[in-house]
Coordinates of C-alpha atoms and ligand atoms in Angstrom, one line a residue:
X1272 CA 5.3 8.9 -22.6
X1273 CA 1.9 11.0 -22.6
X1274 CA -0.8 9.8 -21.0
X1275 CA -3.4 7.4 -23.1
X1276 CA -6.6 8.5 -24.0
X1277 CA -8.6 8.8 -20.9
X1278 CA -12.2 8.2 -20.9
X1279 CA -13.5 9.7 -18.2
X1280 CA -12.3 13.8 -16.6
X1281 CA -9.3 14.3 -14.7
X1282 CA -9.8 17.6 -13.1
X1283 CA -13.0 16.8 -11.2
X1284 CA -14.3 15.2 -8.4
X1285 CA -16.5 12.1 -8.7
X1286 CA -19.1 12.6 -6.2
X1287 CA -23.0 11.6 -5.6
X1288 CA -22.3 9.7 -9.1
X1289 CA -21.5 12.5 -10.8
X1290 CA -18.2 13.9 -12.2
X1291 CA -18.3 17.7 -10.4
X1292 CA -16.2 20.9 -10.2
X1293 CA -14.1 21.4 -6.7
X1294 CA -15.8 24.0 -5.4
X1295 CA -12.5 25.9 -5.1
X1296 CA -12.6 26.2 -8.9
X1297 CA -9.3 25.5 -9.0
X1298 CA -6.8 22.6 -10.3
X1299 CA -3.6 21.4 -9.7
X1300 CA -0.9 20.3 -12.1
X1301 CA 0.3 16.5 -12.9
X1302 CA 3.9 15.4 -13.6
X1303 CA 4.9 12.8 -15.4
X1304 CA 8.1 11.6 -13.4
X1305 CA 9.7 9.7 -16.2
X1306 CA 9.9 13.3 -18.1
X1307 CA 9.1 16.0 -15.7
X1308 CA 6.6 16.9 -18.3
X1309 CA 2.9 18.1 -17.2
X1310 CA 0.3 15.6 -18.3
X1311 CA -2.9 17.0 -16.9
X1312 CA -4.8 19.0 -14.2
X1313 CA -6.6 17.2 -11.3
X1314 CA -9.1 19.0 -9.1
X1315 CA -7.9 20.8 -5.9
X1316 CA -11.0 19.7 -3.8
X1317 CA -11.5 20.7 -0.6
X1318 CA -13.6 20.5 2.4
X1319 CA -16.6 21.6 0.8
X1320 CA -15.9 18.9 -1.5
X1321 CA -15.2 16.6 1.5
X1322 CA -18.8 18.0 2.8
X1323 CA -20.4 17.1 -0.1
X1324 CA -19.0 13.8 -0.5
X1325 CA -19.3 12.6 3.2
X1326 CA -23.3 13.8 2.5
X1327 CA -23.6 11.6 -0.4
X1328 CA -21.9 8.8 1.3
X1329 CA -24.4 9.0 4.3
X1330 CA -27.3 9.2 2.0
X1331 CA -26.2 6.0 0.3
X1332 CA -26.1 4.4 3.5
X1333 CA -29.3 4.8 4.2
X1334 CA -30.2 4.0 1.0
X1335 CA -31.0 1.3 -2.0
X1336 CA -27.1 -0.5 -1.2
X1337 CA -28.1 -0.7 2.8
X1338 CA -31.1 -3.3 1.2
X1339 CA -28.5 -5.2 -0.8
X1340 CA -27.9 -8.5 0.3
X1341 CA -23.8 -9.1 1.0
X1342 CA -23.9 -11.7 -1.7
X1343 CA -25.4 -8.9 -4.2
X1344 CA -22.8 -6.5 -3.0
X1345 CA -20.2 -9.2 -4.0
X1346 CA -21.5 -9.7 -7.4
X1347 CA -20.9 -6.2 -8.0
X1348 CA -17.3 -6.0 -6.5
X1349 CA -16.6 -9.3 -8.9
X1350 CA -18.6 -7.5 -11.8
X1351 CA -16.0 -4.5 -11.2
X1352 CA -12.8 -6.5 -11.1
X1353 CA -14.0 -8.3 -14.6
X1354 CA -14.5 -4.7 -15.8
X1355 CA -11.2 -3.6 -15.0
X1356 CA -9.7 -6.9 -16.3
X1357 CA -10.7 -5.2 -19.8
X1358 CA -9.4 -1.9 -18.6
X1359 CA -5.9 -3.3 -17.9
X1360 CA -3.7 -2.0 -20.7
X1361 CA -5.4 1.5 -20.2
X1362 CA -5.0 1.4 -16.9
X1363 CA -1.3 0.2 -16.8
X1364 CA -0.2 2.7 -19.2
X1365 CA -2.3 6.0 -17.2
X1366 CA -0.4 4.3 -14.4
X1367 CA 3.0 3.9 -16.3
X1368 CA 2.6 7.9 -17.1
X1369 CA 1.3 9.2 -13.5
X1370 CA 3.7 7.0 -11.1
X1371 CA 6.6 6.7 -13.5
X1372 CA 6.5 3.2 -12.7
X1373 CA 7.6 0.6 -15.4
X1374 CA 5.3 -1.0 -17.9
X1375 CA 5.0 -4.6 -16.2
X1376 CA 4.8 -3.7 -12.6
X1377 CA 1.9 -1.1 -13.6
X1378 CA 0.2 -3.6 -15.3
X1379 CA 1.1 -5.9 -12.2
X1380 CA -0.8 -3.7 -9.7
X1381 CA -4.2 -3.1 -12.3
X1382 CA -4.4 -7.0 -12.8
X1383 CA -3.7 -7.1 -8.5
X1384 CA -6.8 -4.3 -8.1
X1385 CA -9.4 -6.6 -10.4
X1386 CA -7.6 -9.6 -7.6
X1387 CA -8.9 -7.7 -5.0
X1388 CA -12.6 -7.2 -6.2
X1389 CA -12.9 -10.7 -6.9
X1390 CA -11.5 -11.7 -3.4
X1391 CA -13.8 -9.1 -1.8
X1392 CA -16.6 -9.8 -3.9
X1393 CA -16.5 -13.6 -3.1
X1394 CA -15.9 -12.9 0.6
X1395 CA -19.1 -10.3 0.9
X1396 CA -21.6 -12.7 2.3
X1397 CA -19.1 -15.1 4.1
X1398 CA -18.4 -13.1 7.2
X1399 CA -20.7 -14.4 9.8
X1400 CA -21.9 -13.8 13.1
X1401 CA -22.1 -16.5 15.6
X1402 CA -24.8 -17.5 18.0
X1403 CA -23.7 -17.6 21.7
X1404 CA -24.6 -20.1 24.3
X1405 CA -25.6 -18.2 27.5
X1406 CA -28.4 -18.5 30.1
X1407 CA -31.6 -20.7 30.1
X1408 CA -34.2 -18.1 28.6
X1409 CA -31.9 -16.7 26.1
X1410 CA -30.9 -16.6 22.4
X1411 CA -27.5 -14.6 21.8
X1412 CA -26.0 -13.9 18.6
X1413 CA -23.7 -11.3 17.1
X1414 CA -23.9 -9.2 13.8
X1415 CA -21.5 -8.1 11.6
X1416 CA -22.4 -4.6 10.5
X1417 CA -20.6 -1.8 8.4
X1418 CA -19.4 1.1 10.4
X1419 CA -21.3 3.5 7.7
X1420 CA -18.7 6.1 6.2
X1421 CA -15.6 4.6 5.4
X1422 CA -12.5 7.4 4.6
X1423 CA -9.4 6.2 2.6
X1424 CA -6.7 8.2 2.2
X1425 CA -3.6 6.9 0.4
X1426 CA -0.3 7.5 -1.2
X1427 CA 0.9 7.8 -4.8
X1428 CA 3.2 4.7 -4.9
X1429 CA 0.6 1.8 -5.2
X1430 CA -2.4 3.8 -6.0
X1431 CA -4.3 1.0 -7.4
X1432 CA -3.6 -2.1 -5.4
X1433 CA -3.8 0.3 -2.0
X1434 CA -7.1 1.3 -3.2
X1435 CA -8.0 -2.3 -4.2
X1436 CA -7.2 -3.7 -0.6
X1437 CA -9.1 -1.0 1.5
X1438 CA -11.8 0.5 -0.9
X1439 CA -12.4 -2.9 -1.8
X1440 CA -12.7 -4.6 1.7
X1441 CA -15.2 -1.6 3.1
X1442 CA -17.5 -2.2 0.1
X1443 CA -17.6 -6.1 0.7
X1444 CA -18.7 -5.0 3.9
X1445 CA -22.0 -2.5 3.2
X1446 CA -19.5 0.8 3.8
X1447 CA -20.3 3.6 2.1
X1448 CA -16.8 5.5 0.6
X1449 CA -15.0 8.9 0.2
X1450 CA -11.5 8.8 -0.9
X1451 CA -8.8 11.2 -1.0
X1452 CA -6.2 10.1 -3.8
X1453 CA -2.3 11.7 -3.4
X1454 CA -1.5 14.5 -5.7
X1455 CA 1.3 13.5 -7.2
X1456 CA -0.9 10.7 -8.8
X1457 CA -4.4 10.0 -8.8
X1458 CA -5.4 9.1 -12.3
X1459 CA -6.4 5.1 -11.5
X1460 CA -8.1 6.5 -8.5
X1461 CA -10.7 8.5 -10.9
X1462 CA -10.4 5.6 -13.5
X1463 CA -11.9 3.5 -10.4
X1464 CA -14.8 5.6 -9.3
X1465 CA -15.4 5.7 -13.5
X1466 CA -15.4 1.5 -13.8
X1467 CA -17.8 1.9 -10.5
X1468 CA -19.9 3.9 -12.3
X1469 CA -20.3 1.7 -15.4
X1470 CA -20.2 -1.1 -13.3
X1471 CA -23.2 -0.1 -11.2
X1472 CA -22.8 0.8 -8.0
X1473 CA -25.6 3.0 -6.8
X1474 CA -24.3 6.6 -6.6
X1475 CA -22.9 7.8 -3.1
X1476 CA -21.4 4.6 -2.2
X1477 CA -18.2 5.9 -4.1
X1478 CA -16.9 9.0 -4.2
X1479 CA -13.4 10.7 -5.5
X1480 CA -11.9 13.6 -3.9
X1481 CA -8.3 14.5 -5.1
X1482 CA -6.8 17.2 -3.7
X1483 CA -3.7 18.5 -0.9
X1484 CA -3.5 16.2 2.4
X1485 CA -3.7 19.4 4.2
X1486 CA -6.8 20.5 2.0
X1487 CA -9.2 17.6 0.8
X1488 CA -7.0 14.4 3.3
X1489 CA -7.3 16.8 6.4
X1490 CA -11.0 17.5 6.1
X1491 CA -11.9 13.6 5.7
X1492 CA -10.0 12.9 8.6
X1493 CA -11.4 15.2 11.1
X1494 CA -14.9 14.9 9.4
X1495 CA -17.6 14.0 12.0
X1496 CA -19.6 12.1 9.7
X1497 CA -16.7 9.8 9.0
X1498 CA -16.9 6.5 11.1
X1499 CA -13.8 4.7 9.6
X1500 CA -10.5 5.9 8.6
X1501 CA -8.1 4.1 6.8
X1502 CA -5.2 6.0 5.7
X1503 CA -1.6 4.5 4.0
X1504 CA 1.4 7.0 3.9
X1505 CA 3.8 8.2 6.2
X1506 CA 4.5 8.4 9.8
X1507 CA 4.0 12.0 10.5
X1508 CA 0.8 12.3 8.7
X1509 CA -0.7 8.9 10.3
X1510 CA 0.3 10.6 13.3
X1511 CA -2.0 13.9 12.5
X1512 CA -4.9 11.1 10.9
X1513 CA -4.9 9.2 14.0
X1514 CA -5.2 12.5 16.2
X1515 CA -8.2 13.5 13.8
X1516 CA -9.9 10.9 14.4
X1517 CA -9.4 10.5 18.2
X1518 CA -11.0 13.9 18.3
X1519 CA -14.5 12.2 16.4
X1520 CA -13.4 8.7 18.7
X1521 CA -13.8 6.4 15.6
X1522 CA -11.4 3.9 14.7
X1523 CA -8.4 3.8 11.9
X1524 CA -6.4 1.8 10.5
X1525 CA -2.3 2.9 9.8
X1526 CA -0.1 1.1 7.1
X1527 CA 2.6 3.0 7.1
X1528 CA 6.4 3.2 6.7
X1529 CA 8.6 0.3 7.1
X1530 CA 12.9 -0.7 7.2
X1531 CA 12.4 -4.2 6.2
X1532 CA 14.9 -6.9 6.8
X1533 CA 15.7 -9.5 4.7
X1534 CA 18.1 -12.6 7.3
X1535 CA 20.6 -14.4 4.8
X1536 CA 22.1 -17.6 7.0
X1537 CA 25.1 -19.5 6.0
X1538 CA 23.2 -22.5 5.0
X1539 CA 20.6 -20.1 2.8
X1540 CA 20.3 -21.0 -0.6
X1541 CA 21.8 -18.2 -2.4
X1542 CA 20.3 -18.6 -6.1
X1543 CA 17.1 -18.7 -5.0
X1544 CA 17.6 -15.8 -3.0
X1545 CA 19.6 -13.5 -4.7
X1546 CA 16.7 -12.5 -7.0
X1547 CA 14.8 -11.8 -4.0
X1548 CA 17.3 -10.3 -1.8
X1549 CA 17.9 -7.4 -5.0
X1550 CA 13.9 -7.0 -6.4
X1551 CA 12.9 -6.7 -2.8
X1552 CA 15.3 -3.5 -2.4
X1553 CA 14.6 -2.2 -6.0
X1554 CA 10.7 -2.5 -7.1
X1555 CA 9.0 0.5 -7.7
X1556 CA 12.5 2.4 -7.5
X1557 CA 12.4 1.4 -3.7
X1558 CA 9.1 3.6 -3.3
X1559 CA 7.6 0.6 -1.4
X1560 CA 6.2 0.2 2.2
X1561 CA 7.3 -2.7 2.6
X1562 CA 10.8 -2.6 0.5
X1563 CA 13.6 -4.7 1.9
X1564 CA 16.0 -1.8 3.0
X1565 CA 18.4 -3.9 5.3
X1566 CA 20.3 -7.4 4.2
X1567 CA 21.5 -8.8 7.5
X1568 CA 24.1 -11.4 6.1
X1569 CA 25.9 -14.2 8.0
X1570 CA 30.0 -13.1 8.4
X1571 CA 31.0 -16.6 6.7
X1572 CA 29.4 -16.1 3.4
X1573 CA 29.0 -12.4 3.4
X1574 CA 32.3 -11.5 1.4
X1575 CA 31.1 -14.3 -1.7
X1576 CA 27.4 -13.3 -1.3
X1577 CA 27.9 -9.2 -1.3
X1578 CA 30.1 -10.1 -4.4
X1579 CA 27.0 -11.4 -6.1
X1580 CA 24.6 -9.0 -5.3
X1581 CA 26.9 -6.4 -6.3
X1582 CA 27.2 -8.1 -9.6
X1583 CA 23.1 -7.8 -9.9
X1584 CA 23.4 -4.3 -9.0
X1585 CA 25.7 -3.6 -11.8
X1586 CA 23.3 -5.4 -13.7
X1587 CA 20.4 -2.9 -13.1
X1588 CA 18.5 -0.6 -15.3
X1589 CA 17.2 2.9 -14.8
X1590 CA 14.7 4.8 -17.2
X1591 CA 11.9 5.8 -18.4
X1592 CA 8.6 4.4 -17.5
X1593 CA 7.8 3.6 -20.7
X1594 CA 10.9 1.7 -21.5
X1595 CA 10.3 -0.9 -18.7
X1596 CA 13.7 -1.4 -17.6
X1597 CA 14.4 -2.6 -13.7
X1598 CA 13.8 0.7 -12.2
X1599 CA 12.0 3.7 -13.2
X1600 CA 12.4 7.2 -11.9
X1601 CA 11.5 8.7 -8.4
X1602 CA 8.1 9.8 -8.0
X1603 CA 9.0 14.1 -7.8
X1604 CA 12.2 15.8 -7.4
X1605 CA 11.2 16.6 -3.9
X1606 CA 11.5 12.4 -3.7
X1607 CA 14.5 12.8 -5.6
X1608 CA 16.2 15.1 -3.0
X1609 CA 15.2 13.1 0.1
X1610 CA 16.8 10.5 -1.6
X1611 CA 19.7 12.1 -2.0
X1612 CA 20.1 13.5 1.2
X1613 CA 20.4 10.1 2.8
X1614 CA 22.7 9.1 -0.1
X1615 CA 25.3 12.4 1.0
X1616 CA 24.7 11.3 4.8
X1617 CA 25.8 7.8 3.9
X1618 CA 28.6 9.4 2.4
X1619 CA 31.2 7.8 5.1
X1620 CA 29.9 4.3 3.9
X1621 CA 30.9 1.8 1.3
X1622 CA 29.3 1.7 -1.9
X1623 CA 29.7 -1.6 -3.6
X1624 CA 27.9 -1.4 -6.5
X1625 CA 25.7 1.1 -8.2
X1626 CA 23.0 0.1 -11.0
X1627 CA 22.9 3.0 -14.3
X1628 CA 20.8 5.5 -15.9
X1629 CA 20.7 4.9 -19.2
X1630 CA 21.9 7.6 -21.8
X1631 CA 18.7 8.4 -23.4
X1632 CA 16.3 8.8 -20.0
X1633 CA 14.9 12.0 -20.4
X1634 CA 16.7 15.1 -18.4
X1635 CA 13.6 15.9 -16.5
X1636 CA 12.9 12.6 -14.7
X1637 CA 13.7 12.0 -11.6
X1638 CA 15.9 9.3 -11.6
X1639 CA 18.2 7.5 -9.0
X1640 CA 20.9 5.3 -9.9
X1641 CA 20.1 2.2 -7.5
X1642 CA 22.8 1.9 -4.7
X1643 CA 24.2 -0.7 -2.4
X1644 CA 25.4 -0.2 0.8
X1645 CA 28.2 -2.4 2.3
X1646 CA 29.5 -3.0 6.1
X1647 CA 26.8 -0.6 7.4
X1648 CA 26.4 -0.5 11.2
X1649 CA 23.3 -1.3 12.3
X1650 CA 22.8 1.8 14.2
X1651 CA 24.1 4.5 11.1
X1652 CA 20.9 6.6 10.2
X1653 CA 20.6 4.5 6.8
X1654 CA 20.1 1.2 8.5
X1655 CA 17.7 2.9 10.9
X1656 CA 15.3 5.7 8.8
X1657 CA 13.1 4.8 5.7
X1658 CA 15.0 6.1 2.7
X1659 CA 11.9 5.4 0.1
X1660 CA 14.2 5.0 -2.3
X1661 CA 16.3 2.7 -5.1
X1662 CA 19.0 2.2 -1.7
X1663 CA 19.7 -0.9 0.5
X1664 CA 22.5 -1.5 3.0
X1665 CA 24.2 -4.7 3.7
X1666 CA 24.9 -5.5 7.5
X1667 CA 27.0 -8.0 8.6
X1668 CA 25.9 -10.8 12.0
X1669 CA 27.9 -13.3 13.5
X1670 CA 24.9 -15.3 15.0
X1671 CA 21.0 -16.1 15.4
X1672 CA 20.8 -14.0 18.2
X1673 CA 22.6 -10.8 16.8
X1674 CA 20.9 -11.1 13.7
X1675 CA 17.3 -11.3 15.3
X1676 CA 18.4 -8.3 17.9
X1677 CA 19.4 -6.5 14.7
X1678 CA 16.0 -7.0 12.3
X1679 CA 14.5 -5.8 15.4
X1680 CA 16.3 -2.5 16.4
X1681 CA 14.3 -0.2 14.7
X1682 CA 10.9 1.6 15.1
X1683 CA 9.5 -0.1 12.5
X1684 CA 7.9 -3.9 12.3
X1685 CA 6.4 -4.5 8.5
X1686 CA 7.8 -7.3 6.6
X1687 CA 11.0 -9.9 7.3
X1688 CA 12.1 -13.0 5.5
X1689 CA 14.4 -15.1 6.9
X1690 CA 16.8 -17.5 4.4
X1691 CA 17.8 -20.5 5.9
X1692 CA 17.6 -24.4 5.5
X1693 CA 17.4 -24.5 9.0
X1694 CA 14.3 -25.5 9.4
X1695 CA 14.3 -25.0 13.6
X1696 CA 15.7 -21.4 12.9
X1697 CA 12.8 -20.6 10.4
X1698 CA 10.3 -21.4 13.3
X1699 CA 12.3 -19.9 15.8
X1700 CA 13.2 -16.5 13.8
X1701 CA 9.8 -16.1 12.4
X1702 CA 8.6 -16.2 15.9
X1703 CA 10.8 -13.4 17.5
X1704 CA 10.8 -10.9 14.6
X1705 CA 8.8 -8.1 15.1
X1706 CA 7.1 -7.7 12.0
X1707 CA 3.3 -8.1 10.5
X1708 CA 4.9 -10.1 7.9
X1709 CA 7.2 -12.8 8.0
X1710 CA 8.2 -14.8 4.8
X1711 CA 10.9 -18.0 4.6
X1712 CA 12.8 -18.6 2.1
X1713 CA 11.2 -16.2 -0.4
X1714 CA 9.6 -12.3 -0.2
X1715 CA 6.6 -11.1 -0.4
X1716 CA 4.9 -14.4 -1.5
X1717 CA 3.8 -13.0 -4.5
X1718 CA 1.8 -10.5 -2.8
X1719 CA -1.3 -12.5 -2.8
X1720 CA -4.4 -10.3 -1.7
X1721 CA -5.3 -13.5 0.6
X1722 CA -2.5 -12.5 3.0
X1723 CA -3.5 -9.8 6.0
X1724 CA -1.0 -7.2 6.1
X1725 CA -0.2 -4.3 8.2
X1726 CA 2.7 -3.5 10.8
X1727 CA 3.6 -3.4 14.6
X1728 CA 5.5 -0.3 16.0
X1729 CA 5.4 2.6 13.4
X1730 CA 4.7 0.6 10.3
X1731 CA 1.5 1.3 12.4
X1732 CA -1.7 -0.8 13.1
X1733 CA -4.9 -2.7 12.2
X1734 CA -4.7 -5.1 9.3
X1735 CA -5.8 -5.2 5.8
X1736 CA -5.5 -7.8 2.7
X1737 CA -7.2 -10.9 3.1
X1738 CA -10.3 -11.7 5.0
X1739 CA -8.9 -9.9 8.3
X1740 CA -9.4 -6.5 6.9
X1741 CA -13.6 -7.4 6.6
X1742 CA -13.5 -7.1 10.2
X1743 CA -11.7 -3.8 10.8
X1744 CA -14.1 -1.9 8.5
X1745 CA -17.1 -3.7 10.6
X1746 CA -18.7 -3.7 13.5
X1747 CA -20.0 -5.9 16.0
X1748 CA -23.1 -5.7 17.8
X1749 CA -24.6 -8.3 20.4
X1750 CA -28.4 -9.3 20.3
X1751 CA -29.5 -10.9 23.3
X1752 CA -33.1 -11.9 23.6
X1753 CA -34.8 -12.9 26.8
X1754 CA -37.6 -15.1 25.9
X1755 CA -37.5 -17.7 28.6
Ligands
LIG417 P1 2.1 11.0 2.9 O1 1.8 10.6 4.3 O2 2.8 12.3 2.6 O3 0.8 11.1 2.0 C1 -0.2 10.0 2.0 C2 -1.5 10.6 1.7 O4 -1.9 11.4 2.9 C3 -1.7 11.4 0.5 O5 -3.0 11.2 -0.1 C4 -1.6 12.8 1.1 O6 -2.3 13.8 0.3 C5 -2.3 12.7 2.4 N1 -2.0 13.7 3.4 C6 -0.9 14.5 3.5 N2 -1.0 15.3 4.5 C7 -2.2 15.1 5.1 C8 -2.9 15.7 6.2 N3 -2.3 16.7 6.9 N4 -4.1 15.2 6.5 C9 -4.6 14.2 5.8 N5 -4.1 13.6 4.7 C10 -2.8 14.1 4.4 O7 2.9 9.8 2.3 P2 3.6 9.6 0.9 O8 4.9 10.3 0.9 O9 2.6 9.9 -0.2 O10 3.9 8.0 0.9 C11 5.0 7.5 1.4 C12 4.8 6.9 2.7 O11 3.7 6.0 2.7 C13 6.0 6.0 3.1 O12 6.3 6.2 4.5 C14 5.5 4.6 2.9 O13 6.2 3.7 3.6 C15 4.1 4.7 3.2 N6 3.3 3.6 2.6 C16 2.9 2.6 3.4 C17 2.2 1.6 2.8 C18 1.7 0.4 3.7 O14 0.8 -0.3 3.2 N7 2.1 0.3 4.9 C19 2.0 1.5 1.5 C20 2.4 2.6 0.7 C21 3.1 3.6 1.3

């Protein structure tokens, strides 16, 4: 698969409204996972790109979009997702080429960006302050205000949706933008500041920075003109990002890694779930923060139900991009040995079913055979560390109680579902699972942009999605007025 035509350049930065050199001069390649083929050069910006960026954004703030009433702002954001409603084939197939991801699930997460501009653009002038009742002689009311230079750095397995969610939210909210795409795949990131552009937005309140983390994503976060930082990825970076921006004591917001659990009870009903229980595991290759890694399973109807999921994964497809099978390949081969290096120390385990590659994906993808995991312990390095891949493991409880104790032993608390009929043990489980997410009988709901999202423990913290995230990328200021 090569990628479309593109209308707009890859190897620059799109800064101040205008598509720029890196100041480095330089460029880094692009892969197409499906092929291992090169597709393109994107700019290796830096922090004199960062600089210039984080000037524009200021500028901007100060500028015509700090006059612009919120529900003029939301017009925009809901003129933006209609543009990128008539972007969508492009934009799935860029996507298809720069993520490896199949056909449907790319076009899935450009029709899922467009959601989130219309959500944000409806919600721009609905957050409100509220007027306080204090002491005789005053008036008191509160103001929701953006924090001014918003930072987003995020990964390369959702690039469009992630960016939809956060970019989207701080723009509903008067923030002005810089953001730092991932290297391995930034392509919808430029195609976003390029609908912006031809959408409207007045220059400096978007801007594009691709580059290394340790380049162009380390110089946004320690950037003292930076008031906001929300960065998706992993756990050792949000680590550094957080750091960063204690130094410059502004706030940030984590999404990060996750081991989600999926409960299966005795009195579950298994054909609706099975679908879930496997896609959950499997979508985008497993290269999903909130992936369902661990199936906790009931001992009397574990033996009949592993059977069927085993069935499913025999079932499973694995190829190119382009063909639009089940699974696609691994984002890198640096993925691709990760991967594999918790497959070798799972090596004592049981596999019980393995989906296939099929004969004609091309030798230089990186692709994963999707593999289930059976009679894991819950303590074994597999049930415990996020694998960010195509694997899931299968644990066996005997109770309520052992099965909560289990979803909750490890550091991370992103997304659970429970299945059960049990409609006292759906409040009850939903209640003691540590999670930011908990779904009954289904996963995921859909993914609806309505939903606030984010994670406890080190899936990290603050939330985002839905109308929550307008108040993590503002600010709240009290007026009170002593009249008398
Ligand atoms: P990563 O942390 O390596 O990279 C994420 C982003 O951070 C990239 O843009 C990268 O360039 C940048 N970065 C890297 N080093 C940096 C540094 N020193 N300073 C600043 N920025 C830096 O993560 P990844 O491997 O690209 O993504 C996988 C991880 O992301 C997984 O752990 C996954 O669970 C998590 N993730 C979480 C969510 C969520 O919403 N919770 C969504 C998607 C992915």
């Amino acid at each position: 698969m090569t990628v479309p035509a593109l209308w707009y350049p890859t190897d620059k930065c799109f800064v101040d409204g205008g598509w720029v050199d890196p100041a480095s001069g330089e460029t880094l390649p692009l892969e197409n996972p499906s092929t291992g083929a090169q597709i393109g050069r994107i700019a290796r910006g830096g922090k004199a790109d960062i600089d210039a960026a984080v000037a524009a954004a200021q500028a901007a703030r100060h500028g015509e979009w700090a006059r612009l009433p919120a529900f003029e702002r939301g017009r925009l954001l809901t003129h933006m997702g209609r543009l990128v409603l008539t972007h969508v084939d492009a934009l799935a197939e860029i996507e298809a080429a720069d993520v490896g991801k199949p056909l449907k699930q790319a076009r899935a997460d450009a029709v899922a960006l467009a959601r989130y501009l219309e959500f944000y653009g409806g919600a721009a002038d609905k957050i409100h302050g509220e007027t306080i009742p204090y002491l005789d002689g005053y008036t008191v009311y509160t103001l929701r205000e953006p924090h001014g230079v918003t930072g987003h750095i995020v990964p390369w397995n959702y690039p469009m949706q992630i960016i939809g969610r956060s970019v989207g939210a701080a723009l509903a909210m008067g923030n002005c933008c810089v953001l730092k795409p991932a290297e391995e795949a930034c392509l919808t990131a430029l195609a976003f500041a390029a609908i912006a552009d031809e959408a409207g937005f007045p220059k400096g309140v978007i801007n594009v920075v691709p580059g290394l983390g340790e380049e162009a994503g380390a110089a946004l976060s320690e950037h003292p003109g930076v008031h906001h930082i929300s960065f998706t990825g992993s756990v050792p970076v949000g680590t550094l990002i957080q750091r960063a921006a204690a130094s410059n004591v502004i706030p940030v917001t984590l999404e990060l890694g996750g081991k989600s659990p999926q409960l299966v009870f005795e009195d579950a009903d298994l054909d609706a779930a099975l679908p879930f229980l496997v896609n959950a595991g499997i979508q985008n290759a497993g290269q999903t923060c909130s992936a369902s890694s661990r199936l906790l399973v009931h001992r009397p109807i574990h033996d009949q139900l592993l059977e069927r999921l085993a069935a499913r994964y025999e079932g499973l497809r694995v190829g190119p991009a382009s063909a639009d099978l089940d699974v696609g390949p691994l984002i890198s081969a640096q993925q691709k040995s990760i991967v594999s290096g918790f497959l070798a120390r799972g090596a004592d385990l049981e596999v019980a079913a393995r989906g296939k590659i099929i004969d004609t994906a091309p030798v230089g993808g990186h692709y994963i055979a999707p593999v289930l995991l059976a009679g894991v312990a819950p303590d074994h390095a597999l049930a415990r560390d996020e694998i960010f891949g195509p694997v899931q493991v299968v644990i066996p409880f005997d109770d309520e109680d052992e099965a909560i104790a289990i979803a909750n032993s490890t550091d991370f608390g992103l997304v659970a579902s429970v299945w059960t009929s049990n409609g006292a043990r759906q409040m009850r489980a939903a209640k003691a699972i540590h999670a930011g997410q908990v779904f009954i009988n289904n996963y995921g709901a859909g993914g609806g942009v309505e939903l606030p999202f984010g994670g406890v423990g080190k899936s990290g913290h603050g939330r985002e999605k839905g109308f929550e995230a307008l108040y993590g990328f503002s600010t709240l200021k009290t007026v009170a007025a002593l009249h008398g």
